[in-house]
Amino acid sequence: DAKTTQPPSMDCAEGRAANLPCNHSTISGNEYVYWYRQIHSQGPQYIIHGLKNNETNEMASLIITEDRKSSTLILPHATLRDTAVYYCIVAKNAGNMLTFGGGTRLMVKP
Amino acid sequence: DAGVIQSPRHEVTEMGQEVTLRCKLISGHNSLFWYRQTMMRGLELLIYFNNNVPIDDSGMPEDRFSAKMPNASFSTLKIQPSEPRDSAVYFCASSFLGTDNSPLHFGNGTRLTVT
């Protein structure tokens, strides 16, 4: 699976949009981009995934560049409960072995 | 659905003792994954099963670790004998591997402390 690069930490003001970037320049054509988050003391939680097109669900939006070498997870109105480590993962299958990197520690501040 | 259920939530044991961690999969899921998380190494995949069969155990640290799926809905991870360096949070995750992409669903982990 392709490797991803994320900033180690980010801050965001409560109520503002949180934009979390991820680089995956070696992604192959059949690999998806997955995002998970881990709130303190809990197991990782699936957020969203995409292949080529932008995706949106009740939790977040995922914007994938046209060349698929990078993506951005958007939390439109961040709340204090969104404080967590966010992992960007590239893999062929969401339900299969996933390799977690260091992720981005997002701190939402009042 | 109650999600993936792990027990115990916390385990404190002395070096040399046997430790058994338990995991109940989400109903209908056919794949099971054991991960370990430490500050130094992050989240590491230890082993995964598909339809009760171990597919990849290359992440299992050594022979002291063993994992089983006695049935389609339950798994155990055993450490014998335990050592202080085994202290970590152990997560179990399940999914359905088939024609659709089912994401991994994680339990809330077992925090193991070996003294």
PDB file of C-alpha atoms in Angstrom:
ATOM      1  CA  ASP A   1       0.000   0.000   0.000  1.00  0.00           C
ATOM      2  CA  ALA A   2       1.111   3.553  -0.736  1.00  0.00           C
ATOM      3  CA  LYS A   3       2.585   5.628   2.060  1.00  0.00           C
ATOM      4  CA  THR A   4       0.962   8.866   3.272  1.00  0.00           C
ATOM      5  CA  THR A   5       2.387  12.070   4.750  1.00  0.00           C
ATOM      6  CA  GLN A   6       0.419  14.206   7.207  1.00  0.00           C
ATOM      7  CA  PRO A   7       1.346  17.177   9.399  1.00  0.00           C
ATOM      8  CA  PRO A   8       1.851  15.980  12.984  1.00  0.00           C
ATOM      9  CA  SER A   9      -0.487  18.539  14.517  1.00  0.00           C
ATOM     10  CA  MET A  10      -2.995  21.281  13.704  1.00  0.00           C
ATOM     11  CA  ASP A  11      -5.194  23.678  15.637  1.00  0.00           C
ATOM     12  CA  CYS A  12      -8.666  24.827  14.686  1.00  0.00           C
ATOM     13  CA  ALA A  13     -11.090  27.272  16.281  1.00  0.00           C
ATOM     14  CA  GLU A  14     -14.424  25.844  17.372  1.00  0.00           C
ATOM     15  CA  GLY A  15     -17.104  26.440  14.743  1.00  0.00           C
ATOM     16  CA  ARG A  16     -14.602  26.909  11.951  1.00  0.00           C
ATOM     17  CA  ALA A  17     -13.806  24.437   9.197  1.00  0.00           C
ATOM     18  CA  ALA A  18     -10.906  22.106   9.866  1.00  0.00           C
ATOM     19  CA  ASN A  19      -8.946  21.217   6.731  1.00  0.00           C
ATOM     20  CA  LEU A  20      -6.600  18.282   7.205  1.00  0.00           C
ATOM     21  CA  PRO A  21      -4.163  17.631   4.331  1.00  0.00           C
ATOM     22  CA  CYS A  22      -2.631  14.345   3.260  1.00  0.00           C
ATOM     23  CA  ASN A  23      -0.021  13.603   0.603  1.00  0.00           C
ATOM     24  CA  HIS A  24      -0.024  10.227  -1.123  1.00  0.00           C
ATOM     25  CA  SER A  25       2.101  10.768  -4.208  1.00  0.00           C
ATOM     26  CA  THR A  26       2.728   7.038  -4.811  1.00  0.00           C
ATOM     27  CA  ILE A  27      -0.934   6.029  -4.800  1.00  0.00           C
ATOM     28  CA  SER A  28      -1.818   3.477  -7.464  1.00  0.00           C
ATOM     29  CA  GLY A  29      -4.904   3.416  -9.649  1.00  0.00           C
ATOM     30  CA  ASN A  30      -6.872   0.879  -7.620  1.00  0.00           C
ATOM     31  CA  GLU A  31      -6.128   2.314  -4.176  1.00  0.00           C
ATOM     32  CA  TYR A  32      -8.649   4.256  -2.144  1.00  0.00           C
ATOM     33  CA  VAL A  33      -8.010   7.070   0.323  1.00  0.00           C
ATOM     34  CA  TYR A  34      -9.465   6.326   3.774  1.00  0.00           C
ATOM     35  CA  TRP A  35      -9.748   8.553   6.795  1.00  0.00           C
ATOM     36  CA  TYR A  36     -10.082   7.363  10.358  1.00  0.00           C
ATOM     37  CA  ARG A  37      -9.891   9.255  13.606  1.00  0.00           C
ATOM     38  CA  GLN A  38      -9.023   8.219  17.122  1.00  0.00           C
ATOM     39  CA  ILE A  39     -10.452  10.090  20.038  1.00  0.00           C
ATOM     40  CA  HIS A  40      -8.516   9.697  23.271  1.00  0.00           C
ATOM     41  CA  SER A  41      -8.961   6.275  24.904  1.00  0.00           C
ATOM     42  CA  GLN A  42     -11.131   4.941  22.079  1.00  0.00           C
ATOM     43  CA  GLY A  43     -10.544   2.726  19.084  1.00  0.00           C
ATOM     44  CA  PRO A  44     -10.109   4.303  15.646  1.00  0.00           C
ATOM     45  CA  GLN A  45     -13.355   5.328  13.973  1.00  0.00           C
ATOM     46  CA  TYR A  46     -14.011   5.263  10.233  1.00  0.00           C
ATOM     47  CA  ILE A  47     -14.872   8.669   8.771  1.00  0.00           C
ATOM     48  CA  ILE A  48     -14.957   8.548   4.980  1.00  0.00           C
ATOM     49  CA  HIS A  49     -13.216   7.161   1.919  1.00  0.00           C
ATOM     50  CA  GLY A  50     -12.918   7.933  -1.798  1.00  0.00           C
ATOM     51  CA  LEU A  51     -11.276   6.822  -5.023  1.00  0.00           C
ATOM     52  CA  LYS A  52     -11.365   9.713  -7.481  1.00  0.00           C
ATOM     53  CA  ASN A  53     -14.388  11.861  -6.837  1.00  0.00           C
ATOM     54  CA  ASN A  54     -15.012  14.115  -3.889  1.00  0.00           C
ATOM     55  CA  GLU A  55     -17.148  12.528  -1.212  1.00  0.00           C
ATOM     56  CA  THR A  56     -19.377  13.876   1.544  1.00  0.00           C
ATOM     57  CA  ASN A  57     -21.171  12.223   4.427  1.00  0.00           C
ATOM     58  CA  GLU A  58     -22.660  13.311   7.721  1.00  0.00           C
ATOM     59  CA  MET A  59     -19.240  13.531   9.338  1.00  0.00           C
ATOM     60  CA  ALA A  60     -16.980  15.157   6.767  1.00  0.00           C
ATOM     61  CA  SER A  61     -16.066  15.906   3.166  1.00  0.00           C
ATOM     62  CA  LEU A  62     -13.141  14.445   1.270  1.00  0.00           C
ATOM     63  CA  ILE A  63     -11.514  16.372  -1.545  1.00  0.00           C
ATOM     64  CA  ILE A  64      -9.118  14.399  -3.760  1.00  0.00           C
ATOM     65  CA  THR A  65      -6.947  16.234  -6.281  1.00  0.00           C
ATOM     66  CA  GLU A  66      -7.307  15.358  -9.933  1.00  0.00           C
ATOM     67  CA  ASP A  67      -3.916  13.612 -10.030  1.00  0.00           C
ATOM     68  CA  ARG A  68      -4.874  11.792  -6.797  1.00  0.00           C
ATOM     69  CA  LYS A  69      -1.531  12.607  -5.207  1.00  0.00           C
ATOM     70  CA  SER A  70      -3.086  14.451  -2.302  1.00  0.00           C
ATOM     71  CA  SER A  71      -6.372  14.885  -0.482  1.00  0.00           C
ATOM     72  CA  THR A  72      -8.001  17.045   2.179  1.00  0.00           C
ATOM     73  CA  LEU A  73     -10.435  16.007   4.858  1.00  0.00           C
ATOM     74  CA  ILE A  74     -12.819  18.806   5.767  1.00  0.00           C
ATOM     75  CA  LEU A  75     -14.778  19.016   8.995  1.00  0.00           C
ATOM     76  CA  PRO A  76     -17.116  21.895   8.098  1.00  0.00           C
ATOM     77  CA  HIS A  77     -17.909  23.131  11.611  1.00  0.00           C
ATOM     78  CA  ALA A  78     -15.403  21.715  14.065  1.00  0.00           C
ATOM     79  CA  THR A  79     -16.516  21.141  17.651  1.00  0.00           C
ATOM     80  CA  LEU A  80     -14.482  20.367  20.758  1.00  0.00           C
ATOM     81  CA  ARG A  81     -15.498  16.718  20.352  1.00  0.00           C
ATOM     82  CA  ASP A  82     -13.620  16.612  17.042  1.00  0.00           C
ATOM     83  CA  THR A  83     -10.320  16.855  18.925  1.00  0.00           C
ATOM     84  CA  ALA A  84      -8.583  13.617  17.928  1.00  0.00           C
ATOM     85  CA  VAL A  85      -5.792  12.060  15.894  1.00  0.00           C
ATOM     86  CA  TYR A  86      -6.791  11.826  12.237  1.00  0.00           C
ATOM     87  CA  TYR A  87      -5.270   9.105  10.089  1.00  0.00           C
ATOM     88  CA  CYS A  88      -5.089   9.189   6.296  1.00  0.00           C
ATOM     89  CA  ILE A  89      -4.581   5.707   4.842  1.00  0.00           C
ATOM     90  CA  VAL A  90      -4.240   4.491   1.287  1.00  0.00           C
ATOM     91  CA  ALA A  91      -5.296   0.923   0.617  1.00  0.00           C
ATOM     92  CA  LYS A  92      -7.022  -1.288  -1.908  1.00  0.00           C
ATOM     93  CA  ASN A  93      -9.775  -2.365   0.436  1.00  0.00           C
ATOM     94  CA  ALA A  94     -11.221  -0.648   3.498  1.00  0.00           C
ATOM     95  CA  GLY A  95     -12.046  -3.894   5.186  1.00  0.00           C
ATOM     96  CA  ASN A  96      -8.632  -5.374   4.806  1.00  0.00           C
ATOM     97  CA  MET A  97      -5.287  -4.813   6.475  1.00  0.00           C
ATOM     98  CA  LEU A  98      -4.740  -1.129   7.095  1.00  0.00           C
ATOM     99  CA  THR A  99      -1.370   0.414   7.954  1.00  0.00           C
ATOM    100  CA  PHE A 100      -1.682   3.400  10.277  1.00  0.00           C
ATOM    101  CA  GLY A 101       0.981   6.106  10.212  1.00  0.00           C
ATOM    102  CA  GLY A 102       1.442   8.870  12.765  1.00  0.00           C
ATOM    103  CA  GLY A 103      -1.653  10.840  11.779  1.00  0.00           C
ATOM    104  CA  THR A 104      -2.461  14.495  12.507  1.00  0.00           C
ATOM    105  CA  ARG A 105      -3.350  15.496  16.040  1.00  0.00           C
ATOM    106  CA  LEU A 106      -6.173  18.040  15.627  1.00  0.00           C
ATOM    107  CA  MET A 107      -6.856  20.292  18.582  1.00  0.00           C
ATOM    108  CA  VAL A 108     -10.128  22.203  18.410  1.00  0.00           C
ATOM    109  CA  LYS A 109      -9.990  25.224  20.684  1.00  0.00           C
ATOM    110  CA  PRO A 110     -12.870  27.291  22.087  1.00  0.00           C
TER     111      PRO A 110
ATOM    112  CA  ASP B   1     -25.600  -3.422  16.924  1.00  0.00           C
ATOM    113  CA  ALA B   2     -23.289  -3.176  19.940  1.00  0.00           C
ATOM    114  CA  GLY B   3     -20.186  -2.936  17.808  1.00  0.00           C
ATOM    115  CA  VAL B   4     -16.953  -4.795  18.422  1.00  0.00           C
ATOM    116  CA  ILE B   5     -16.756  -5.764  22.084  1.00  0.00           C
ATOM    117  CA  GLN B   6     -13.448  -6.280  23.837  1.00  0.00           C
ATOM    118  CA  SER B   7     -12.770  -7.548  27.333  1.00  0.00           C
ATOM    119  CA  PRO B   8     -11.361  -6.784  29.744  1.00  0.00           C
ATOM    120  CA  ARG B   9     -11.007  -2.997  29.344  1.00  0.00           C
ATOM    121  CA  HIS B  10      -8.005  -2.975  31.639  1.00  0.00           C
ATOM    122  CA  GLU B  11      -5.660  -5.762  32.664  1.00  0.00           C
ATOM    123  CA  VAL B  12      -2.803  -5.500  35.131  1.00  0.00           C
ATOM    124  CA  THR B  13      -0.612  -8.534  35.578  1.00  0.00           C
ATOM    125  CA  GLU B  14       2.828  -9.529  36.738  1.00  0.00           C
ATOM    126  CA  MET B  15       5.627 -10.543  34.453  1.00  0.00           C
ATOM    127  CA  GLY B  16       5.479 -14.227  33.606  1.00  0.00           C
ATOM    128  CA  GLN B  17       1.717 -14.558  33.927  1.00  0.00           C
ATOM    129  CA  GLU B  18      -0.560 -15.632  31.104  1.00  0.00           C
ATOM    130  CA  VAL B  19      -2.865 -12.982  29.682  1.00  0.00           C
ATOM    131  CA  THR B  20      -5.930 -13.601  27.513  1.00  0.00           C
ATOM    132  CA  LEU B  21      -7.660 -10.795  25.656  1.00  0.00           C
ATOM    133  CA  ARG B  22     -11.094 -11.346  24.167  1.00  0.00           C
ATOM    134  CA  CYS B  23     -12.988  -9.929  21.223  1.00  0.00           C
ATOM    135  CA  LYS B  24     -16.520 -10.338  19.901  1.00  0.00           C
ATOM    136  CA  LEU B  25     -16.978  -9.411  16.229  1.00  0.00           C
ATOM    137  CA  ILE B  26     -19.900  -7.486  14.799  1.00  0.00           C
ATOM    138  CA  SER B  27     -22.573  -9.915  13.638  1.00  0.00           C
ATOM    139  CA  GLY B  28     -22.148 -10.737   9.944  1.00  0.00           C
ATOM    140  CA  HIS B  29     -18.516  -9.686   9.746  1.00  0.00           C
ATOM    141  CA  ASN B  30     -16.076 -12.285   8.444  1.00  0.00           C
ATOM    142  CA  SER B  31     -12.680 -10.702   9.090  1.00  0.00           C
ATOM    143  CA  LEU B  32     -10.945 -10.061  12.375  1.00  0.00           C
ATOM    144  CA  PHE B  33      -7.853  -7.955  13.054  1.00  0.00           C
ATOM    145  CA  TRP B  34      -5.716  -7.563  16.185  1.00  0.00           C
ATOM    146  CA  TYR B  35      -3.733  -4.331  16.540  1.00  0.00           C
ATOM    147  CA  ARG B  36      -1.407  -3.101  19.267  1.00  0.00           C
ATOM    148  CA  GLN B  37      -0.806   0.568  20.077  1.00  0.00           C
ATOM    149  CA  THR B  38       2.109   2.078  21.976  1.00  0.00           C
ATOM    150  CA  MET B  39       3.461   5.596  22.152  1.00  0.00           C
ATOM    151  CA  MET B  40       6.722   4.525  20.539  1.00  0.00           C
ATOM    152  CA  ARG B  41       5.387   2.425  17.663  1.00  0.00           C
ATOM    153  CA  GLY B  42       1.837   3.683  17.114  1.00  0.00           C
ATOM    154  CA  LEU B  43      -0.803   1.264  15.804  1.00  0.00           C
ATOM    155  CA  GLU B  44       0.654  -2.018  14.592  1.00  0.00           C
ATOM    156  CA  LEU B  45      -1.233  -4.872  12.948  1.00  0.00           C
ATOM    157  CA  LEU B  46      -0.471  -8.145  14.721  1.00  0.00           C
ATOM    158  CA  ILE B  47      -2.608 -10.697  12.884  1.00  0.00           C
ATOM    159  CA  TYR B  48      -5.728 -10.969  10.820  1.00  0.00           C
ATOM    160  CA  PHE B  49      -8.242 -13.721  10.098  1.00  0.00           C
ATOM    161  CA  ASN B  50     -10.673 -14.175   7.246  1.00  0.00           C
ATOM    162  CA  ASN B  51     -13.499 -16.693   7.699  1.00  0.00           C
ATOM    163  CA  ASN B  52     -11.816 -17.970  10.892  1.00  0.00           C
ATOM    164  CA  VAL B  53      -8.540 -18.715   9.080  1.00  0.00           C
ATOM    165  CA  PRO B  54      -5.357 -16.797   9.979  1.00  0.00           C
ATOM    166  CA  ILE B  55      -4.236 -15.016   6.813  1.00  0.00           C
ATOM    167  CA  ASP B  56      -1.272 -12.924   7.947  1.00  0.00           C
ATOM    168  CA  ASP B  57       0.463 -13.231  11.311  1.00  0.00           C
ATOM    169  CA  SER B  58       3.690 -11.520  10.307  1.00  0.00           C
ATOM    170  CA  GLY B  59       3.075  -8.791  12.876  1.00  0.00           C
ATOM    171  CA  MET B  60       2.970 -11.163  15.841  1.00  0.00           C
ATOM    172  CA  PRO B  61       6.052 -10.227  17.880  1.00  0.00           C
ATOM    173  CA  GLU B  62       7.168 -13.693  18.912  1.00  0.00           C
ATOM    174  CA  ASP B  63       6.038 -17.149  19.939  1.00  0.00           C
ATOM    175  CA  ARG B  64       4.728 -15.858  23.245  1.00  0.00           C
ATOM    176  CA  PHE B  65       1.794 -14.405  21.311  1.00  0.00           C
ATOM    177  CA  SER B  66      -0.988 -16.563  19.884  1.00  0.00           C
ATOM    178  CA  ALA B  67      -4.426 -15.774  18.490  1.00  0.00           C
ATOM    179  CA  LYS B  68      -7.399 -17.979  17.786  1.00  0.00           C
ATOM    180  CA  MET B  69     -10.908 -17.822  16.387  1.00  0.00           C
ATOM    181  CA  PRO B  70     -12.793 -20.722  17.959  1.00  0.00           C
ATOM    182  CA  ASN B  71     -15.930 -19.616  16.105  1.00  0.00           C
ATOM    183  CA  ALA B  72     -17.024 -17.013  13.578  1.00  0.00           C
ATOM    184  CA  SER B  73     -17.909 -14.375  16.147  1.00  0.00           C
ATOM    185  CA  PHE B  74     -15.184 -14.608  18.774  1.00  0.00           C
ATOM    186  CA  SER B  75     -11.416 -14.327  19.034  1.00  0.00           C
ATOM    187  CA  THR B  76      -8.751 -14.481  21.723  1.00  0.00           C
ATOM    188  CA  LEU B  77      -5.237 -13.110  21.857  1.00  0.00           C
ATOM    189  CA  LYS B  78      -3.030 -14.871  24.388  1.00  0.00           C
ATOM    190  CA  ILE B  79       0.351 -13.811  25.715  1.00  0.00           C
ATOM    191  CA  GLN B  80       2.308 -16.422  27.640  1.00  0.00           C
ATOM    192  CA  PRO B  81       4.472 -15.597  29.447  1.00  0.00           C
ATOM    193  CA  SER B  82       3.835 -11.865  29.557  1.00  0.00           C
ATOM    194  CA  GLU B  83       6.680  -9.333  29.786  1.00  0.00           C
ATOM    195  CA  PRO B  84       6.737  -5.621  30.722  1.00  0.00           C
ATOM    196  CA  ARG B  85       7.426  -4.662  27.085  1.00  0.00           C
ATOM    197  CA  ASP B  86       4.032  -6.156  26.168  1.00  0.00           C
ATOM    198  CA  SER B  87       2.346  -3.257  27.964  1.00  0.00           C
ATOM    199  CA  ALA B  88       0.171  -1.517  25.379  1.00  0.00           C
ATOM    200  CA  VAL B  89      -3.410  -1.000  24.280  1.00  0.00           C
ATOM    201  CA  TYR B  90      -4.638  -3.938  22.217  1.00  0.00           C
ATOM    202  CA  PHE B  91      -7.406  -3.287  19.717  1.00  0.00           C
ATOM    203  CA  CYS B  92      -9.584  -5.733  17.905  1.00  0.00           C
ATOM    204  CA  ALA B  93     -11.346  -4.755  14.672  1.00  0.00           C
ATOM    205  CA  SER B  94     -13.769  -6.542  12.379  1.00  0.00           C
ATOM    206  CA  SER B  95     -15.068  -6.046   8.864  1.00  0.00           C
ATOM    207  CA  PHE B  96     -16.891  -7.770   6.067  1.00  0.00           C
ATOM    208  CA  LEU B  97     -14.565  -8.664   3.222  1.00  0.00           C
ATOM    209  CA  GLY B  98     -16.515  -9.302   0.086  1.00  0.00           C
ATOM    210  CA  THR B  99     -17.610  -7.491  -3.014  1.00  0.00           C
ATOM    211  CA  ASP B 100     -18.293  -4.273  -1.122  1.00  0.00           C
ATOM    212  CA  ASN B 101     -15.775  -2.166   0.750  1.00  0.00           C
ATOM    213  CA  SER B 102     -16.719  -2.499   4.393  1.00  0.00           C
ATOM    214  CA  PRO B 103     -14.525  -0.334   6.646  1.00  0.00           C
ATOM    215  CA  LEU B 104     -12.859  -1.665   9.773  1.00  0.00           C
ATOM    216  CA  HIS B 105     -14.842  -1.277  12.976  1.00  0.00           C
ATOM    217  CA  PHE B 106     -12.694  -1.115  16.091  1.00  0.00           C
ATOM    218  CA  GLY B 107     -13.433  -1.998  19.678  1.00  0.00           C
ATOM    219  CA  ASN B 108     -12.391   0.321  22.479  1.00  0.00           C
ATOM    220  CA  GLY B 109      -9.340  -1.741  23.307  1.00  0.00           C
ATOM    221  CA  THR B 110      -7.794  -3.522  26.275  1.00  0.00           C
ATOM    222  CA  ARG B 111      -5.139  -1.577  28.166  1.00  0.00           C
ATOM    223  CA  LEU B 112      -2.559  -4.125  29.312  1.00  0.00           C
ATOM    224  CA  THR B 113      -0.020  -3.312  31.983  1.00  0.00           C
ATOM    225  CA  VAL B 114       2.632  -5.906  32.795  1.00  0.00           C
ATOM    226  CA  THR B 115       4.667  -5.139  35.916  1.00  0.00           C
TER     227      THR B 115
END
